[in-house]
Amino acid sequence: GAVVSQHPSRVICKSGTSVKIECRSLDFQATTMFWYRQFPKQSLMLMATSNEGSKATYEQGVEKDKFLINHASLTLSTLTVTSAHPEDSSFYICSAISGDRGTGNTIYFGEGSWLTVV
Amino acid sequence: DAKTTQPNSMESNEEEPVHLPCNHSTISGTDYIHWYRQLPSQGPEYVIHGLTSNVNNRMASLAIAEDRKSSTLILHRATLRDAAVYYCILKRETSGSRLTFGEGTQLTVNP
C-alpha cells in the first residue's frame, strides 16, 4: 500500500541552528502534503499545507519564516525549522493524499520526526 | 471544519469487542467520516472511512447513524496492539482535504 516516509526519525540540534525534515511519498505522487506538530499528550496541530510547485499555505499563528516548507517534487516535501529554540522541540508529522482528488481518498501519515532542541 | 466529539478515554478487555463513539452533529452532506489511530511515538494510521453506509474492513467496522450525526468504530476483538488514541475526523473537499484532529479517545486494552 501507499507509504509515506519521514527522515530523520529523531534529531537533536543546538539552539539557534536549523534542521531539515524530509517527507517522501514512496509509491505514489502527492501534489499536496501536510505538516503537523504534536506536543506530548496533545493532539496533532496542522501547521501548513505544502503544494507542489507553489508556496505553502500556513495555518494561523504559524510563522512561515521560521518553518520553511519546500515541495520541489511530487514525492518530496521538506520542513526546515530555522533558528530552532527549545520550545520548538516537538513531534513533527507529515501526511500525503494517495490517488485522485476526492473526499473519500485516504490520507497516509509518515512515521513522525522527533525534534529536540538543546 | 465540522467538529467531532469523542470520549477522552475508554477501557476494554482483550478479546472483547470495543465500540468507540463519535458525535458530529454539524456534519454536512459532503463530509466523509474518517477514523485514524495513533500509537505512541508514531504517525496516525488509517483505520476506516465512510459516507453514509456502514463499512467493514480487516481492521474494523464503521457504523454510521441514519442521520449521520454520529458514528461508531467497532473493533470486533480487541488486542493489546489496539491500545492507541483513536481519532474521528470529518473530511471535507472544500477544505482541501486537510484534516483537523480533535482530542481523540485513548483506548486502554486490559489483558
PDB file of C-alpha atoms in Angstrom:
ATOM      1  CA  GLY A   1       0.000   0.000   0.000  1.00  0.00           C
ATOM      2  CA  ALA A   2       0.880   3.656  -0.091  1.00  0.00           C
ATOM      3  CA  VAL A   3       3.677   4.653   2.234  1.00  0.00           C
ATOM      4  CA  VAL A   4       4.856   7.994   3.450  1.00  0.00           C
ATOM      5  CA  SER A   5       8.328   8.111   4.928  1.00  0.00           C
ATOM      6  CA  GLN A   6       9.967  10.759   7.075  1.00  0.00           C
ATOM      7  CA  HIS A   7      13.627  11.359   7.762  1.00  0.00           C
ATOM      8  CA  PRO A   8      15.177  11.682  10.226  1.00  0.00           C
ATOM      9  CA  SER A   9      13.039   9.898  12.786  1.00  0.00           C
ATOM     10  CA  ARG A  10      14.911  11.617  15.600  1.00  0.00           C
ATOM     11  CA  VAL A  11      17.159  14.650  15.585  1.00  0.00           C
ATOM     12  CA  ILE A  12      18.843  16.686  18.253  1.00  0.00           C
ATOM     13  CA  CYS A  13      20.117  20.125  17.379  1.00  0.00           C
ATOM     14  CA  LYS A  14      21.617  23.046  19.204  1.00  0.00           C
ATOM     15  CA  SER A  15      19.604  26.143  19.888  1.00  0.00           C
ATOM     16  CA  GLY A  16      19.968  28.672  17.086  1.00  0.00           C
ATOM     17  CA  THR A  17      20.689  26.154  14.354  1.00  0.00           C
ATOM     18  CA  SER A  18      18.384  24.961  11.590  1.00  0.00           C
ATOM     19  CA  VAL A  19      17.182  21.463  10.965  1.00  0.00           C
ATOM     20  CA  LYS A  20      15.511  19.927   7.920  1.00  0.00           C
ATOM     21  CA  ILE A  21      12.938  17.156   7.975  1.00  0.00           C
ATOM     22  CA  GLU A  22      12.053  15.279   4.794  1.00  0.00           C
ATOM     23  CA  CYS A  23       8.725  13.733   3.874  1.00  0.00           C
ATOM     24  CA  ARG A  24       8.553  11.352   0.929  1.00  0.00           C
ATOM     25  CA  SER A  25       5.698   9.525  -0.721  1.00  0.00           C
ATOM     26  CA  LEU A  26       7.276   6.222  -1.678  1.00  0.00           C
ATOM     27  CA  ASP A  27       4.933   4.711  -4.247  1.00  0.00           C
ATOM     28  CA  PHE A  28       2.615   7.485  -5.293  1.00  0.00           C
ATOM     29  CA  GLN A  29       2.754  11.093  -6.347  1.00  0.00           C
ATOM     30  CA  ALA A  30       1.442  13.699  -3.955  1.00  0.00           C
ATOM     31  CA  THR A  31       0.634  17.187  -5.190  1.00  0.00           C
ATOM     32  CA  THR A  32      -0.355  18.125  -1.664  1.00  0.00           C
ATOM     33  CA  MET A  33       1.280  17.221   1.617  1.00  0.00           C
ATOM     34  CA  PHE A  34       0.537  18.438   5.118  1.00  0.00           C
ATOM     35  CA  TRP A  35       2.756  19.164   8.078  1.00  0.00           C
ATOM     36  CA  TYR A  36       1.583  18.704  11.654  1.00  0.00           C
ATOM     37  CA  ARG A  37       3.149  19.282  15.033  1.00  0.00           C
ATOM     38  CA  GLN A  38       2.297  17.353  18.151  1.00  0.00           C
ATOM     39  CA  PHE A  39       3.373  18.117  21.692  1.00  0.00           C
ATOM     40  CA  PRO A  40       3.359  15.352  24.316  1.00  0.00           C
ATOM     41  CA  LYS A  41      -0.100  14.279  25.456  1.00  0.00           C
ATOM     42  CA  GLN A  42      -1.729  16.581  22.904  1.00  0.00           C
ATOM     43  CA  SER A  43      -3.437  16.116  19.570  1.00  0.00           C
ATOM     44  CA  LEU A  44      -1.949  16.890  16.180  1.00  0.00           C
ATOM     45  CA  MET A  45      -1.978  20.503  15.114  1.00  0.00           C
ATOM     46  CA  LEU A  46      -1.922  21.331  11.426  1.00  0.00           C
ATOM     47  CA  MET A  47       0.914  23.722  10.619  1.00  0.00           C
ATOM     48  CA  ALA A  48       0.769  24.111   6.865  1.00  0.00           C
ATOM     49  CA  THR A  49      -0.300  22.700   3.548  1.00  0.00           C
ATOM     50  CA  SER A  50       2.570  22.005   1.184  1.00  0.00           C
ATOM     51  CA  ASN A  51       1.735  22.417  -2.501  1.00  0.00           C
ATOM     52  CA  GLU A  52       4.000  21.039  -5.223  1.00  0.00           C
ATOM     53  CA  GLY A  53       5.469  23.832  -7.287  1.00  0.00           C
ATOM     54  CA  SER A  54       3.954  26.667  -5.281  1.00  0.00           C
ATOM     55  CA  LYS A  55       4.130  28.324  -1.900  1.00  0.00           C
ATOM     56  CA  ALA A  56       2.916  26.564   1.186  1.00  0.00           C
ATOM     57  CA  THR A  57      -0.243  27.690   2.933  1.00  0.00           C
ATOM     58  CA  TYR A  58       0.296  28.259   6.631  1.00  0.00           C
ATOM     59  CA  GLU A  59      -2.260  27.978   9.402  1.00  0.00           C
ATOM     60  CA  GLN A  60      -2.948  30.974  11.549  1.00  0.00           C
ATOM     61  CA  GLY A  61      -0.267  31.531  14.142  1.00  0.00           C
ATOM     62  CA  VAL A  62       2.425  29.508  12.359  1.00  0.00           C
ATOM     63  CA  GLU A  63       5.454  31.596  11.391  1.00  0.00           C
ATOM     64  CA  LYS A  64       6.259  30.976   7.748  1.00  0.00           C
ATOM     65  CA  ASP A  65       9.772  32.387   8.071  1.00  0.00           C
ATOM     66  CA  LYS A  66      10.549  30.033  10.912  1.00  0.00           C
ATOM     67  CA  PHE A  67       9.058  26.903   9.408  1.00  0.00           C
ATOM     68  CA  LEU A  68      10.188  26.840   5.794  1.00  0.00           C
ATOM     69  CA  ILE A  69       8.394  24.374   3.576  1.00  0.00           C
ATOM     70  CA  ASN A  70       9.573  23.298   0.158  1.00  0.00           C
ATOM     71  CA  HIS A  71       7.669  20.920  -2.096  1.00  0.00           C
ATOM     72  CA  ALA A  72      10.017  20.659  -5.033  1.00  0.00           C
ATOM     73  CA  SER A  73       8.748  17.409  -6.487  1.00  0.00           C
ATOM     74  CA  LEU A  74       5.660  15.248  -6.454  1.00  0.00           C
ATOM     75  CA  THR A  75       7.251  12.869  -3.971  1.00  0.00           C
ATOM     76  CA  LEU A  76       9.152  15.136  -1.602  1.00  0.00           C
ATOM     77  CA  SER A  77       8.306  17.914   0.807  1.00  0.00           C
ATOM     78  CA  THR A  78      10.741  19.336   3.323  1.00  0.00           C
ATOM     79  CA  LEU A  79      10.194  21.257   6.544  1.00  0.00           C
ATOM     80  CA  THR A  80      13.085  23.362   7.798  1.00  0.00           C
ATOM     81  CA  VAL A  81      12.924  24.675  11.335  1.00  0.00           C
ATOM     82  CA  THR A  82      15.116  27.750  11.275  1.00  0.00           C
ATOM     83  CA  SER A  83      16.896  29.194  14.300  1.00  0.00           C
ATOM     84  CA  ALA A  84      15.464  26.444  16.437  1.00  0.00           C
ATOM     85  CA  HIS A  85      14.759  27.014  20.113  1.00  0.00           C
ATOM     86  CA  PRO A  86      13.886  24.576  22.887  1.00  0.00           C
ATOM     87  CA  GLU A  87      10.184  25.431  22.575  1.00  0.00           C
ATOM     88  CA  ASP A  88      10.306  24.067  19.005  1.00  0.00           C
ATOM     89  CA  SER A  89      11.033  20.627  20.404  1.00  0.00           C
ATOM     90  CA  SER A  90       8.129  18.508  19.279  1.00  0.00           C
ATOM     91  CA  PHE A  91       6.958  15.568  17.192  1.00  0.00           C
ATOM     92  CA  TYR A  92       6.584  16.642  13.551  1.00  0.00           C
ATOM     93  CA  ILE A  93       4.404  14.569  11.249  1.00  0.00           C
ATOM     94  CA  CYS A  94       3.684  14.841   7.550  1.00  0.00           C
ATOM     95  CA  SER A  95       0.866  13.383   5.524  1.00  0.00           C
ATOM     96  CA  ALA A  96       0.032  12.953   1.865  1.00  0.00           C
ATOM     97  CA  ILE A  97      -3.001  12.027  -0.181  1.00  0.00           C
ATOM     98  CA  SER A  98      -2.937   8.970  -2.389  1.00  0.00           C
ATOM     99  CA  GLY A  99      -4.982   8.931  -5.544  1.00  0.00           C
ATOM    100  CA  ASP A 100      -7.098  11.455  -7.349  1.00  0.00           C
ATOM    101  CA  ARG A 101      -8.818  14.321  -5.618  1.00  0.00           C
ATOM    102  CA  GLY A 102     -11.868  13.367  -3.645  1.00  0.00           C
ATOM    103  CA  THR A 103     -13.097  13.365  -0.101  1.00  0.00           C
ATOM    104  CA  GLY A 104     -13.098   9.602   0.050  1.00  0.00           C
ATOM    105  CA  ASN A 105      -9.393   9.226  -0.623  1.00  0.00           C
ATOM    106  CA  THR A 106      -7.100   8.009   2.073  1.00  0.00           C
ATOM    107  CA  ILE A 107      -4.536  10.229   3.711  1.00  0.00           C
ATOM    108  CA  TYR A 108      -1.344   8.496   4.767  1.00  0.00           C
ATOM    109  CA  PHE A 109       0.930   9.714   7.514  1.00  0.00           C
ATOM    110  CA  GLY A 110       4.648   9.491   7.948  1.00  0.00           C
ATOM    111  CA  GLU A 111       6.220   7.870  10.971  1.00  0.00           C
ATOM    112  CA  GLY A 112       6.935  11.243  12.515  1.00  0.00           C
ATOM    113  CA  SER A 113      10.153  13.024  13.434  1.00  0.00           C
ATOM    114  CA  TRP A 114      11.149  13.837  16.971  1.00  0.00           C
ATOM    115  CA  LEU A 115      12.985  17.148  17.221  1.00  0.00           C
ATOM    116  CA  THR A 116      14.841  18.005  20.399  1.00  0.00           C
ATOM    117  CA  VAL A 117      16.479  21.408  20.620  1.00  0.00           C
ATOM    118  CA  VAL A 118      19.086  21.707  23.349  1.00  0.00           C
TER     119      VAL A 118
ATOM    120  CA  ASP B   1     -14.341  22.290   9.651  1.00  0.00           C
ATOM    121  CA  ALA B   2     -17.190  20.487  11.362  1.00  0.00           C
ATOM    122  CA  LYS B   3     -16.353  19.409  14.874  1.00  0.00           C
ATOM    123  CA  THR B   4     -16.383  15.912  16.335  1.00  0.00           C
ATOM    124  CA  THR B   5     -16.825  14.922  19.964  1.00  0.00           C
ATOM    125  CA  GLN B   6     -15.331  11.782  21.449  1.00  0.00           C
ATOM    126  CA  PRO B   7     -14.909  10.474  24.992  1.00  0.00           C
ATOM    127  CA  ASN B   8     -11.452  11.174  26.362  1.00  0.00           C
ATOM    128  CA  SER B   9     -10.791   7.575  27.275  1.00  0.00           C
ATOM    129  CA  MET B  10     -12.238   4.090  27.178  1.00  0.00           C
ATOM    130  CA  GLU B  11     -11.187   0.722  28.516  1.00  0.00           C
ATOM    131  CA  SER B  12     -11.687  -2.729  27.164  1.00  0.00           C
ATOM    132  CA  ASN B  13     -10.596  -6.248  27.896  1.00  0.00           C
ATOM    133  CA  GLU B  14      -8.576  -8.291  25.483  1.00  0.00           C
ATOM    134  CA  GLU B  15     -10.614 -10.441  23.081  1.00  0.00           C
ATOM    135  CA  GLU B  16     -13.780  -8.401  23.713  1.00  0.00           C
ATOM    136  CA  PRO B  17     -15.479  -6.050  21.237  1.00  0.00           C
ATOM    137  CA  VAL B  18     -14.985  -2.320  21.580  1.00  0.00           C
ATOM    138  CA  HIS B  19     -17.398   0.365  20.451  1.00  0.00           C
ATOM    139  CA  LEU B  20     -15.836   3.809  20.119  1.00  0.00           C
ATOM    140  CA  PRO B  21     -18.454   6.546  19.695  1.00  0.00           C
ATOM    141  CA  CYS B  22     -18.172   9.836  17.866  1.00  0.00           C
ATOM    142  CA  ASN B  23     -20.672  12.671  17.645  1.00  0.00           C
ATOM    143  CA  HIS B  24     -20.652  15.017  14.660  1.00  0.00           C
ATOM    144  CA  SER B  25     -23.942  16.840  14.787  1.00  0.00           C
ATOM    145  CA  THR B  26     -22.816  19.603  12.390  1.00  0.00           C
ATOM    146  CA  ILE B  27     -21.740  17.237   9.651  1.00  0.00           C
ATOM    147  CA  SER B  28     -22.520  18.373   6.128  1.00  0.00           C
ATOM    148  CA  GLY B  29     -23.696  16.231   3.244  1.00  0.00           C
ATOM    149  CA  THR B  30     -20.280  16.068   1.615  1.00  0.00           C
ATOM    150  CA  ASP B  31     -18.273  15.222   4.745  1.00  0.00           C
ATOM    151  CA  TYR B  32     -16.707  11.800   4.889  1.00  0.00           C
ATOM    152  CA  ILE B  33     -16.195  10.254   8.321  1.00  0.00           C
ATOM    153  CA  HIS B  34     -12.634   9.079   8.786  1.00  0.00           C
ATOM    154  CA  TRP B  35     -11.077   7.184  11.663  1.00  0.00           C
ATOM    155  CA  TYR B  36      -7.387   7.132  12.400  1.00  0.00           C
ATOM    156  CA  ARG B  37      -5.460   5.750  15.328  1.00  0.00           C
ATOM    157  CA  GLN B  38      -2.116   6.715  16.739  1.00  0.00           C
ATOM    158  CA  LEU B  39       0.198   4.515  18.733  1.00  0.00           C
ATOM    159  CA  PRO B  40       2.761   6.205  20.986  1.00  0.00           C
ATOM    160  CA  SER B  41       5.554   7.956  19.086  1.00  0.00           C
ATOM    161  CA  GLN B  42       4.130   7.033  15.693  1.00  0.00           C
ATOM    162  CA  GLY B  43       2.237   8.844  12.992  1.00  0.00           C
ATOM    163  CA  PRO B  44      -1.514   8.269  12.745  1.00  0.00           C
ATOM    164  CA  GLU B  45      -2.642   5.131  10.979  1.00  0.00           C
ATOM    165  CA  TYR B  46      -5.700   4.968   8.740  1.00  0.00           C
ATOM    166  CA  VAL B  47      -8.421   2.704  10.110  1.00  0.00           C
ATOM    167  CA  ILE B  48     -11.580   3.167   8.091  1.00  0.00           C
ATOM    168  CA  HIS B  49     -13.822   5.751   6.483  1.00  0.00           C
ATOM    169  CA  GLY B  50     -17.375   6.036   5.211  1.00  0.00           C
ATOM    170  CA  LEU B  51     -20.024   8.417   3.956  1.00  0.00           C
ATOM    171  CA  THR B  52     -23.498   7.020   4.642  1.00  0.00           C
ATOM    172  CA  SER B  53     -23.446   3.244   4.681  1.00  0.00           C
ATOM    173  CA  ASN B  54     -21.801   1.033   7.255  1.00  0.00           C
ATOM    174  CA  VAL B  55     -18.343  -0.109   6.258  1.00  0.00           C
ATOM    175  CA  ASN B  56     -16.226  -3.124   7.101  1.00  0.00           C
ATOM    176  CA  ASN B  57     -12.570  -3.833   6.543  1.00  0.00           C
ATOM    177  CA  ARG B  58      -9.968  -6.132   8.023  1.00  0.00           C
ATOM    178  CA  MET B  59      -9.248  -3.753  10.878  1.00  0.00           C
ATOM    179  CA  ALA B  60     -12.665  -2.601  11.998  1.00  0.00           C
ATOM    180  CA  SER B  61     -16.261  -1.782  11.191  1.00  0.00           C
ATOM    181  CA  LEU B  62     -17.824   1.639  10.978  1.00  0.00           C
ATOM    182  CA  ALA B  63     -21.460   2.068  11.870  1.00  0.00           C
ATOM    183  CA  ILE B  64     -22.964   5.378  10.732  1.00  0.00           C
ATOM    184  CA  ALA B  65     -26.231   6.644  12.145  1.00  0.00           C
ATOM    185  CA  GLU B  66     -29.037   7.188   9.688  1.00  0.00           C
ATOM    186  CA  ASP B  67     -28.960  10.972  10.260  1.00  0.00           C
ATOM    187  CA  ARG B  68     -25.127  10.864  10.071  1.00  0.00           C
ATOM    188  CA  LYS B  69     -24.821  12.885  13.242  1.00  0.00           C
ATOM    189  CA  SER B  70     -22.913  10.137  14.980  1.00  0.00           C
ATOM    190  CA  SER B  71     -20.840   7.102  14.169  1.00  0.00           C
ATOM    191  CA  THR B  72     -19.255   4.195  15.997  1.00  0.00           C
ATOM    192  CA  LEU B  73     -15.973   2.487  15.318  1.00  0.00           C
ATOM    193  CA  ILE B  74     -16.176  -1.176  16.187  1.00  0.00           C
ATOM    194  CA  LEU B  75     -13.177  -3.328  16.948  1.00  0.00           C
ATOM    195  CA  HIS B  76     -14.575  -6.823  16.976  1.00  0.00           C
ATOM    196  CA  ARG B  77     -11.934  -8.415  19.196  1.00  0.00           C
ATOM    197  CA  ALA B  78      -9.602  -6.044  20.949  1.00  0.00           C
ATOM    198  CA  THR B  79      -5.954  -6.972  21.267  1.00  0.00           C
ATOM    199  CA  LEU B  80      -3.214  -5.325  23.265  1.00  0.00           C
ATOM    200  CA  ARG B  81      -1.901  -3.864  19.999  1.00  0.00           C
ATOM    201  CA  ASP B  82      -5.140  -1.938  19.594  1.00  0.00           C
ATOM    202  CA  ALA B  83      -4.286   0.286  22.545  1.00  0.00           C
ATOM    203  CA  ALA B  84      -3.967   3.711  20.958  1.00  0.00           C
ATOM    204  CA  VAL B  85      -5.584   7.110  20.587  1.00  0.00           C
ATOM    205  CA  TYR B  86      -8.462   6.892  18.116  1.00  0.00           C
ATOM    206  CA  TYR B  87      -9.421   9.987  16.159  1.00  0.00           C
ATOM    207  CA  CYS B  88     -12.750  10.539  14.451  1.00  0.00           C
ATOM    208  CA  ILE B  89     -12.363  13.189  11.738  1.00  0.00           C
ATOM    209  CA  LEU B  90     -14.652  14.752   9.178  1.00  0.00           C
ATOM    210  CA  LYS B  91     -13.001  15.281   5.822  1.00  0.00           C
ATOM    211  CA  ARG B  92     -14.390  17.926   3.526  1.00  0.00           C
ATOM    212  CA  GLU B  93     -13.301  18.510  -0.054  1.00  0.00           C
ATOM    213  CA  THR B  94     -13.790  22.263   0.234  1.00  0.00           C
ATOM    214  CA  SER B  95     -11.122  22.400   2.930  1.00  0.00           C
ATOM    215  CA  GLY B  96      -8.563  20.966   0.531  1.00  0.00           C
ATOM    216  CA  SER B  97      -8.587  17.563   2.182  1.00  0.00           C
ATOM    217  CA  ARG B  98      -6.788  18.849   5.247  1.00  0.00           C
ATOM    218  CA  LEU B  99      -7.614  17.041   8.447  1.00  0.00           C
ATOM    219  CA  THR B 100      -8.443  18.738  11.715  1.00  0.00           C
ATOM    220  CA  PHE B 101      -7.744  16.491  14.671  1.00  0.00           C
ATOM    221  CA  GLY B 102      -9.734  16.632  17.865  1.00  0.00           C
ATOM    222  CA  GLU B 103      -8.532  15.193  21.129  1.00  0.00           C
ATOM    223  CA  GLY B 104      -9.427  11.619  20.282  1.00  0.00           C
ATOM    224  CA  THR B 105     -10.191   8.683  22.570  1.00  0.00           C
ATOM    225  CA  GLN B 106      -7.404   6.935  24.430  1.00  0.00           C
ATOM    226  CA  LEU B 107      -8.244   3.234  24.320  1.00  0.00           C
ATOM    227  CA  THR B 108      -6.735   1.038  27.009  1.00  0.00           C
ATOM    228  CA  VAL B 109      -6.897  -2.712  26.488  1.00  0.00           C
ATOM    229  CA  ASN B 110      -6.543  -4.829  29.594  1.00  0.00           C
ATOM    230  CA  PRO B 111      -5.011  -8.315  29.338  1.00  0.00           C
TER     231      PRO B 111
END
